[in-house]
CSV table of C-alpha atoms in Angstrom, one decimal:
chain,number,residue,atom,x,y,z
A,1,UNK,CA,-209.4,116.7,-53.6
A,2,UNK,CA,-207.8,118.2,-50.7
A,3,UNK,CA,-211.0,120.0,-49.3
A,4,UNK,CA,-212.9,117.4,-47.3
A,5,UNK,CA,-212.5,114.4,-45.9
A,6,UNK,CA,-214.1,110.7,-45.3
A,7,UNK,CA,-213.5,107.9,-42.4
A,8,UNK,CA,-215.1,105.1,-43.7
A,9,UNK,CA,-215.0,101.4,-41.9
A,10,UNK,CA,-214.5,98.8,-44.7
A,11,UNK,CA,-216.5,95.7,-44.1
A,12,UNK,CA,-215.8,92.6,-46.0
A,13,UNK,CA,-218.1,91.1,-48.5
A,14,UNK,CA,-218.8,87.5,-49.6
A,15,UNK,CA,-220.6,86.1,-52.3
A,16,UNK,CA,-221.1,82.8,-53.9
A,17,UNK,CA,-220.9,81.6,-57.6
A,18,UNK,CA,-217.5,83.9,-58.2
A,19,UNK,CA,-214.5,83.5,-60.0
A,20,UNK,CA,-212.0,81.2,-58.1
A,21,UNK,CA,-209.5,83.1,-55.4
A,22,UNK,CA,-206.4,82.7,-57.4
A,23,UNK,CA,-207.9,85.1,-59.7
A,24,UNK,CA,-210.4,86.5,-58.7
A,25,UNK,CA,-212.8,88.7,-61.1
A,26,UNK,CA,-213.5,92.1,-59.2
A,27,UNK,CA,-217.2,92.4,-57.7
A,28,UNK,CA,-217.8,95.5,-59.4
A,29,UNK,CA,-216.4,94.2,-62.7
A,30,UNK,CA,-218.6,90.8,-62.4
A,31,UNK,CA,-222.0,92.7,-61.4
A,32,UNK,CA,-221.5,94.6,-64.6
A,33,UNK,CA,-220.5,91.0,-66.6
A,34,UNK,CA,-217.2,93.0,-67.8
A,35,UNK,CA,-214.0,91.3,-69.7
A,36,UNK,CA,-210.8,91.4,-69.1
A,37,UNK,CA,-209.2,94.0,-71.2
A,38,UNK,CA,-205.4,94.5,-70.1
A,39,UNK,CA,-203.3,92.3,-67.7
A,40,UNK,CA,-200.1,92.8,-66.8
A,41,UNK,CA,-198.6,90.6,-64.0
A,42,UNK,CA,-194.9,90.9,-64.1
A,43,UNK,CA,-193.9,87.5,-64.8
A,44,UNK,CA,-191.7,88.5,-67.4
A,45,UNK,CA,-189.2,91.2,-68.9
A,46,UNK,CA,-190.5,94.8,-68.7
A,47,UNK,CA,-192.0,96.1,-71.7
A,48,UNK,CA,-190.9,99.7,-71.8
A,49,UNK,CA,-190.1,102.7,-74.3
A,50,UNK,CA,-189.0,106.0,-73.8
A,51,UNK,CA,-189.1,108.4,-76.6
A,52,UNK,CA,-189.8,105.8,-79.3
A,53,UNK,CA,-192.3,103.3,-78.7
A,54,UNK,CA,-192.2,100.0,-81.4
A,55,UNK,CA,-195.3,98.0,-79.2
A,56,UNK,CA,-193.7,97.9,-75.6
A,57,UNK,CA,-196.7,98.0,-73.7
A,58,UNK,CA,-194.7,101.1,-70.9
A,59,UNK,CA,-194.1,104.7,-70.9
A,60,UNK,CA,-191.4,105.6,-69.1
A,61,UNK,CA,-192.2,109.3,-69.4
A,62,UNK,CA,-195.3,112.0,-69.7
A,63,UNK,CA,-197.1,112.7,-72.9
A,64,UNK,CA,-195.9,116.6,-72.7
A,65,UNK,CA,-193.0,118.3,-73.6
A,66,UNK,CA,-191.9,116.3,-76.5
A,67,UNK,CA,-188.6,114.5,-76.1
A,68,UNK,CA,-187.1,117.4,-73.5
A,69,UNK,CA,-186.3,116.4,-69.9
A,70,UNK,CA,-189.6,118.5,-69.0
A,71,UNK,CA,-191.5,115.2,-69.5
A,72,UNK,CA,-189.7,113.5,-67.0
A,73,UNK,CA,-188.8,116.2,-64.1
A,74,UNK,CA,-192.4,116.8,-62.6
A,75,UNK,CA,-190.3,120.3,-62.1
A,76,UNK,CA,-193.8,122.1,-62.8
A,77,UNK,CA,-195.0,120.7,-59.1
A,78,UNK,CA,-191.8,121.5,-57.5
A,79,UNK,CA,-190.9,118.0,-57.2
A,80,UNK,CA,-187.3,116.7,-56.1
A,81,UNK,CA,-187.0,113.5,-59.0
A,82,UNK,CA,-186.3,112.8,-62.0
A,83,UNK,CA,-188.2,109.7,-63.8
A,84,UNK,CA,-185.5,107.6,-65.1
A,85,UNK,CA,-185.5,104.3,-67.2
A,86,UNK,CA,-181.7,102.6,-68.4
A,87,UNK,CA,-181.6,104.7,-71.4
A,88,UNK,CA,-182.4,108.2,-70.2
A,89,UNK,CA,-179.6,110.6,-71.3
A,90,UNK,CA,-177.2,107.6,-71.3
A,91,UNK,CA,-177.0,107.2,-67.3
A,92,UNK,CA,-177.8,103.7,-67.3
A,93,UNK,CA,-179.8,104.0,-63.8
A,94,UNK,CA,-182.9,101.6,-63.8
A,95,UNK,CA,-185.5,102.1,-61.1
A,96,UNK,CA,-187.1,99.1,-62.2
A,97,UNK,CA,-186.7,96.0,-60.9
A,98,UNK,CA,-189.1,92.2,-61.4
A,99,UNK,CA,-188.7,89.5,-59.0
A,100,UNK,CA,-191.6,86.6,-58.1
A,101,UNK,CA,-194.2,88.5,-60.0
A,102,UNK,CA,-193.6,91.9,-58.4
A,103,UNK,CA,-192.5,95.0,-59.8
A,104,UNK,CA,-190.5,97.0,-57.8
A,105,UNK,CA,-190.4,101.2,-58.4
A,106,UNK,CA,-187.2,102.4,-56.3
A,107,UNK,CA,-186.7,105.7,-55.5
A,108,UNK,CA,-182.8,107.1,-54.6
A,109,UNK,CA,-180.6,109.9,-54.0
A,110,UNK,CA,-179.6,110.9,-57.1
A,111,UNK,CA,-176.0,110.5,-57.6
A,112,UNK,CA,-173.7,113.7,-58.4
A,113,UNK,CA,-173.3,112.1,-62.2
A,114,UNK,CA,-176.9,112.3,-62.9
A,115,UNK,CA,-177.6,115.8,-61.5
A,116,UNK,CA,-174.9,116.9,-64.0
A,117,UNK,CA,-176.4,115.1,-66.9
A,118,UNK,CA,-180.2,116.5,-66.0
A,119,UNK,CA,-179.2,120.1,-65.1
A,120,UNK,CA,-177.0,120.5,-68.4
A,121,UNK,CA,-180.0,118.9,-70.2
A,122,UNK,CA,-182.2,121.6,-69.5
A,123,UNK,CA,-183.1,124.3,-71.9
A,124,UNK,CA,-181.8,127.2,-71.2
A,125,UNK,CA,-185.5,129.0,-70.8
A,126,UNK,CA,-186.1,126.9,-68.2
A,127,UNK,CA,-185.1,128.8,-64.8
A,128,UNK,CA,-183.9,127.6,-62.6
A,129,UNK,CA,-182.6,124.5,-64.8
A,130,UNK,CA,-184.1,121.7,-62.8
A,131,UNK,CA,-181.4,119.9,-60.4
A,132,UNK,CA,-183.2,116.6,-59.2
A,133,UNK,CA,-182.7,115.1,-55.5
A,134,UNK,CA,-183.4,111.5,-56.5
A,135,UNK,CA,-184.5,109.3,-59.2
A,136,UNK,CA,-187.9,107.2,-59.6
A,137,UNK,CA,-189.1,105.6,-62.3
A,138,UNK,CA,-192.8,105.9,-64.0
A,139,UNK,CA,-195.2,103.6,-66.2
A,140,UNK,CA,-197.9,105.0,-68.7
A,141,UNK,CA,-200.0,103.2,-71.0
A,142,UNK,CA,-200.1,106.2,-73.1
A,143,UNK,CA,-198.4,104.5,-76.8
A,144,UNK,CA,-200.2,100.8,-75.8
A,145,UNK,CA,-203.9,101.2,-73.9
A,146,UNK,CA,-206.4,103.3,-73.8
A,147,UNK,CA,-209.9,103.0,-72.9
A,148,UNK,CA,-213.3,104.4,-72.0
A,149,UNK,CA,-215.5,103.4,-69.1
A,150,UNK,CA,-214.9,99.9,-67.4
A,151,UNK,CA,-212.9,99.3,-64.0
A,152,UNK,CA,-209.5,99.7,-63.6
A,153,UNK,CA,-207.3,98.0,-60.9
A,154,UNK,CA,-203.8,97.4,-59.4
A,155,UNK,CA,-202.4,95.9,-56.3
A,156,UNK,CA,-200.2,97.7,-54.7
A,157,UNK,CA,-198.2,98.2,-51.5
A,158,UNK,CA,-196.7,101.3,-50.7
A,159,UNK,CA,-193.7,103.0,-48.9
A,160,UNK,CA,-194.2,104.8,-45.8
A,161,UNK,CA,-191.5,107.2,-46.2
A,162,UNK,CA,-192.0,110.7,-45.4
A,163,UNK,CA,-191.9,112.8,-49.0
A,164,UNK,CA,-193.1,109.9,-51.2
A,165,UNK,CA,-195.7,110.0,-53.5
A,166,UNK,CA,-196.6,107.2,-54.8
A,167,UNK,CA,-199.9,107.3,-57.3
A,168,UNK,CA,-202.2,105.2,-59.9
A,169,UNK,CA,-204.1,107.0,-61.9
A,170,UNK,CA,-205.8,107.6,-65.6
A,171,UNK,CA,-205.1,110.5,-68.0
A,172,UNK,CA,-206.9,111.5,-71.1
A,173,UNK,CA,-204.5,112.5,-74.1
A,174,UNK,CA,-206.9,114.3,-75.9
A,175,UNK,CA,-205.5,117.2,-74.7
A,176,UNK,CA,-208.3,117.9,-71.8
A,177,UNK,CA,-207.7,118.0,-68.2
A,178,UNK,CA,-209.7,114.6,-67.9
A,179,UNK,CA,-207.9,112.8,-65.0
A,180,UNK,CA,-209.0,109.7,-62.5
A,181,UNK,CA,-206.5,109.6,-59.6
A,182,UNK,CA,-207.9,105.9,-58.0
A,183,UNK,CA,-205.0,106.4,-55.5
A,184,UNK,CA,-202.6,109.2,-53.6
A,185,UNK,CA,-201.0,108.9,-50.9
A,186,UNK,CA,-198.3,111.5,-49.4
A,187,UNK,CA,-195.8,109.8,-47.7
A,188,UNK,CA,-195.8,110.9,-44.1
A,189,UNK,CA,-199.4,110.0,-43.7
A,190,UNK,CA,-199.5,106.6,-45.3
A,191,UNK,CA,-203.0,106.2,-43.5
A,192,UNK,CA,-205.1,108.6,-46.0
A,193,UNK,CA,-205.6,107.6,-49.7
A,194,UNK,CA,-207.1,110.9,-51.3
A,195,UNK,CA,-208.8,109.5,-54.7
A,196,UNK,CA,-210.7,111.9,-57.0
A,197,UNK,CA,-211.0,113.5,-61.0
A,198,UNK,CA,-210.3,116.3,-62.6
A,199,UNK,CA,-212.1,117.4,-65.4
A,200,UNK,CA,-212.8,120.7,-68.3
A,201,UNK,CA,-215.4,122.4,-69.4
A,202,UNK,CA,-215.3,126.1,-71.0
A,203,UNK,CA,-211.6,126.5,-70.8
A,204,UNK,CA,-211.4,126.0,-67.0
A,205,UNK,CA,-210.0,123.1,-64.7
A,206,UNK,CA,-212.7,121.3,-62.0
A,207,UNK,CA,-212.1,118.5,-59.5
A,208,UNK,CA,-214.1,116.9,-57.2
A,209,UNK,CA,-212.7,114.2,-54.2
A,210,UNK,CA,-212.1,113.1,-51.1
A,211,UNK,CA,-210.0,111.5,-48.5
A,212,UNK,CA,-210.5,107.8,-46.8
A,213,UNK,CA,-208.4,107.8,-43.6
A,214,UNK,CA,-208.3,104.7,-41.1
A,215,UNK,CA,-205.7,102.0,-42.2
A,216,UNK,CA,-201.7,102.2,-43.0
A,217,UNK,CA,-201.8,101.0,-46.7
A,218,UNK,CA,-198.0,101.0,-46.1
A,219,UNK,CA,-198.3,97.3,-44.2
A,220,UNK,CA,-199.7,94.8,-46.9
A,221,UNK,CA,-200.6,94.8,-50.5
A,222,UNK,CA,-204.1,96.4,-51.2
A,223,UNK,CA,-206.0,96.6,-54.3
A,224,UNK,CA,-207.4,100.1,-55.8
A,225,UNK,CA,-209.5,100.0,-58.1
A,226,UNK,CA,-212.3,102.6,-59.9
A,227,UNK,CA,-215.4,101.6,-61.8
A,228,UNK,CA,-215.8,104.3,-64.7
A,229,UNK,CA,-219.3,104.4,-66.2
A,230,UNK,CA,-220.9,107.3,-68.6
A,231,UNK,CA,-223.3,107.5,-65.3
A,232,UNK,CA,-220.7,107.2,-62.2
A,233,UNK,CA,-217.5,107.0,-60.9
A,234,UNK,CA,-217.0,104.7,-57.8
A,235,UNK,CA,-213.5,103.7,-56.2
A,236,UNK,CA,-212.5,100.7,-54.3
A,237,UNK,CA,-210.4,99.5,-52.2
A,238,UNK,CA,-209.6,95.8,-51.2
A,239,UNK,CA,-212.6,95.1,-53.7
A,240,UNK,CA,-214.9,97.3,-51.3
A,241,UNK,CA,-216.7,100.9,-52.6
A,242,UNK,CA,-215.0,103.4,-50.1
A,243,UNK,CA,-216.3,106.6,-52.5
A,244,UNK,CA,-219.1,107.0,-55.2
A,245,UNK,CA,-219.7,110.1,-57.3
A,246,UNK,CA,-221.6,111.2,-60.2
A,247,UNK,CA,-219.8,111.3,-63.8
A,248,UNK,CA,-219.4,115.3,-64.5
A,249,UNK,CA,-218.4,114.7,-68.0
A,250,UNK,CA,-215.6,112.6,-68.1
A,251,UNK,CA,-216.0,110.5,-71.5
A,252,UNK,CA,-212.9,110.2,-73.5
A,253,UNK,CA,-210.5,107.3,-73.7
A,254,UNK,CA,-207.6,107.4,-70.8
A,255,UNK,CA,-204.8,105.2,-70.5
A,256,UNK,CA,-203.2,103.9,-66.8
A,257,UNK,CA,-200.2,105.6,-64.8
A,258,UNK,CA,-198.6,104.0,-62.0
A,259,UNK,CA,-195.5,105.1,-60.2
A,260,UNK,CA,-193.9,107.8,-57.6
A,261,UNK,CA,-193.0,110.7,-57.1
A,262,UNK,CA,-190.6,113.1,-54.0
A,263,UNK,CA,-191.6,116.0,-52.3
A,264,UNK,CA,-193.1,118.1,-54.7
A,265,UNK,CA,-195.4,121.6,-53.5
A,266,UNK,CA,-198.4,119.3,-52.0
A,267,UNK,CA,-195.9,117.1,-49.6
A,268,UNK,CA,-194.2,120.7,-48.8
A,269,UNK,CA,-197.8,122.1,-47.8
A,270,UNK,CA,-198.3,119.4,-45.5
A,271,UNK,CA,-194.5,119.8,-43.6
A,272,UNK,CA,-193.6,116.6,-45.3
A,273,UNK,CA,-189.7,116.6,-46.9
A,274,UNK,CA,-187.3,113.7,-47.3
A,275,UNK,CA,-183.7,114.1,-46.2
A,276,UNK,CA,-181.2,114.0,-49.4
A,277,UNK,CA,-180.4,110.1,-48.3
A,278,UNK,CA,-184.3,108.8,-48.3
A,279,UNK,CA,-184.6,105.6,-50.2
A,280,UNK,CA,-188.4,104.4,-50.8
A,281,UNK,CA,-189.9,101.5,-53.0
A,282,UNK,CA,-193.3,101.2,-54.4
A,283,UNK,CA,-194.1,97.6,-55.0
A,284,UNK,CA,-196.4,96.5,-57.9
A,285,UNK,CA,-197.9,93.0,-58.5
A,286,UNK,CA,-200.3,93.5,-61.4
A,287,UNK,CA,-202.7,96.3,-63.4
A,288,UNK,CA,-205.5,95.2,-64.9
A,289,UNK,CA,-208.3,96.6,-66.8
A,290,UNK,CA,-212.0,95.3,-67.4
A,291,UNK,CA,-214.7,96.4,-70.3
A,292,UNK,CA,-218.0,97.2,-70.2
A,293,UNK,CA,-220.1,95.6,-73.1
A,294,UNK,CA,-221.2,97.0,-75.7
């Protein structure tokens, strides 16, 4: 994903005989005739579990690691934060926030109180126990949606904050390394979106990528969005193909991640680290999902 990069000049496209522009159906969706499949617009309370999930359509944490603070910590990447929702270990701090339709992920220092709590909650094997620098908060689909092939969007407008990493991707939980990362940005260069997949085959790991520079997505809203076919995977951007690439055998159902992430070993590698008083949001105004007929 990191290996080469491509400048691409996004052109606008028009067509007649589309949806209307309050909602718009994405061109790649409507080429292909799809149906909306999942649609969440923030309008209302946020659906979210933790640990035990009774329908809530959220995640707040990773599939892995069971119910230990592992699945929150991204400590495995080297990553300063620790993904919070009210509940976790009785802290009560809520990165979430809904206003006009918008979600709001914020990311903040983490208080004295809560590296406490998180450090003490670490097993003992773990070494060192993982102290976070700040909280953020995370949304998977993991316990509510999960699909396979169709095109997969979310507008988004993101923080321009050196050390951020905000993301939307897919994950297979099928135990694979099957993974669609429609959008990464490392705060500090908040002009290059690297998108890309992961994939196994014979035991080993295998990506393939690349990196569209050219406009700040930190100024305005933009849409991300891949189409996922058993042929192809293309991703867009502002409903525009910036990146196509053949399908290497990425087949079974994922579900949709949003959120962000601080510091971490790939900011570090590119000389990017927040001070201990950075404060970032990542705003979201809706994820949606479209089929692909049977």
């Amino acid at each position: 994903m990191r290996g080469k990069c491509l400048i691409l000049l996004l052109t606008s496209v028009c067509l007649t005989g589309v949806a209307p522009a309050a909602d718009p159906v994405p061109l790649a969706a409507a080429a292909l005739h799809m149906q909306l499949t999942f649609d969440e617009s923030f309008h209302g309370p946020l659906s979210w579990c933790s640990e035990v999930c009774n329908g809530q359509r959220w995640r707040t944490k990773f599939f892995h690691s069971g119910d230990t603070p592992l699945s929150r910590g991204l400590g495995m990447s080297g990553a300063d934060v620790i993904l919070v929702d009210p509940g976790y270990l009785g802290l009560g701090t809520n990165p979430f926030s809904i206003a006009d339709g918008t979600l709001t992920i914020e990311v903040r220092p983490a208080s004295q109180r809560v590296k406490d709590a998180v450090h003490a909650a670490y097993p003992p094997w773990w070494h060192p126990q993982y102290v976070p620098r700040f909280t953020a908060g995370h949304l998977s689909s993991e316990k509510s949606f999960l699909q396979r092939y169709g095109y997969f969007e979310a507008k988004i407008k993101i923080p321009d904050v050196p050390g951020t990493w905000p993301a939307f991707w897919l994950f297979s939980r099928a135990g694979s390394a099957d993974e669609i990362d429609v959008m990464e940005v490392l705060g500090g260069r908040p002009t290059q979106q690297h998108i890309g997949h992961n994939w196994g085959t014979g035991g080993e790991k295998h990506s393939a990528g690349t990196m569209v520079d050219g406009l700040d997505l930190s100024k305005a809203f933009h849409v991300f969005g891949v189409l996922w076919t058993k042929d192809t995977i293309a991703y867009y951007r502002d409903d525009v193909e910036i990146a196509h690439f053949s399908n290497p055998g990425l087949h079974a159902p994922m579900y949709i991640l949003a959120g962000i992430g601080m510091d971490g070993t790939w900011n570090e590698e590119q000389g990017f680290r927040a001070p201990d008083e950075a404060r970032a949001d990542m705003a979201i105004q809706w994820i949606r999902a479209y089929g692909i007929p049977d």
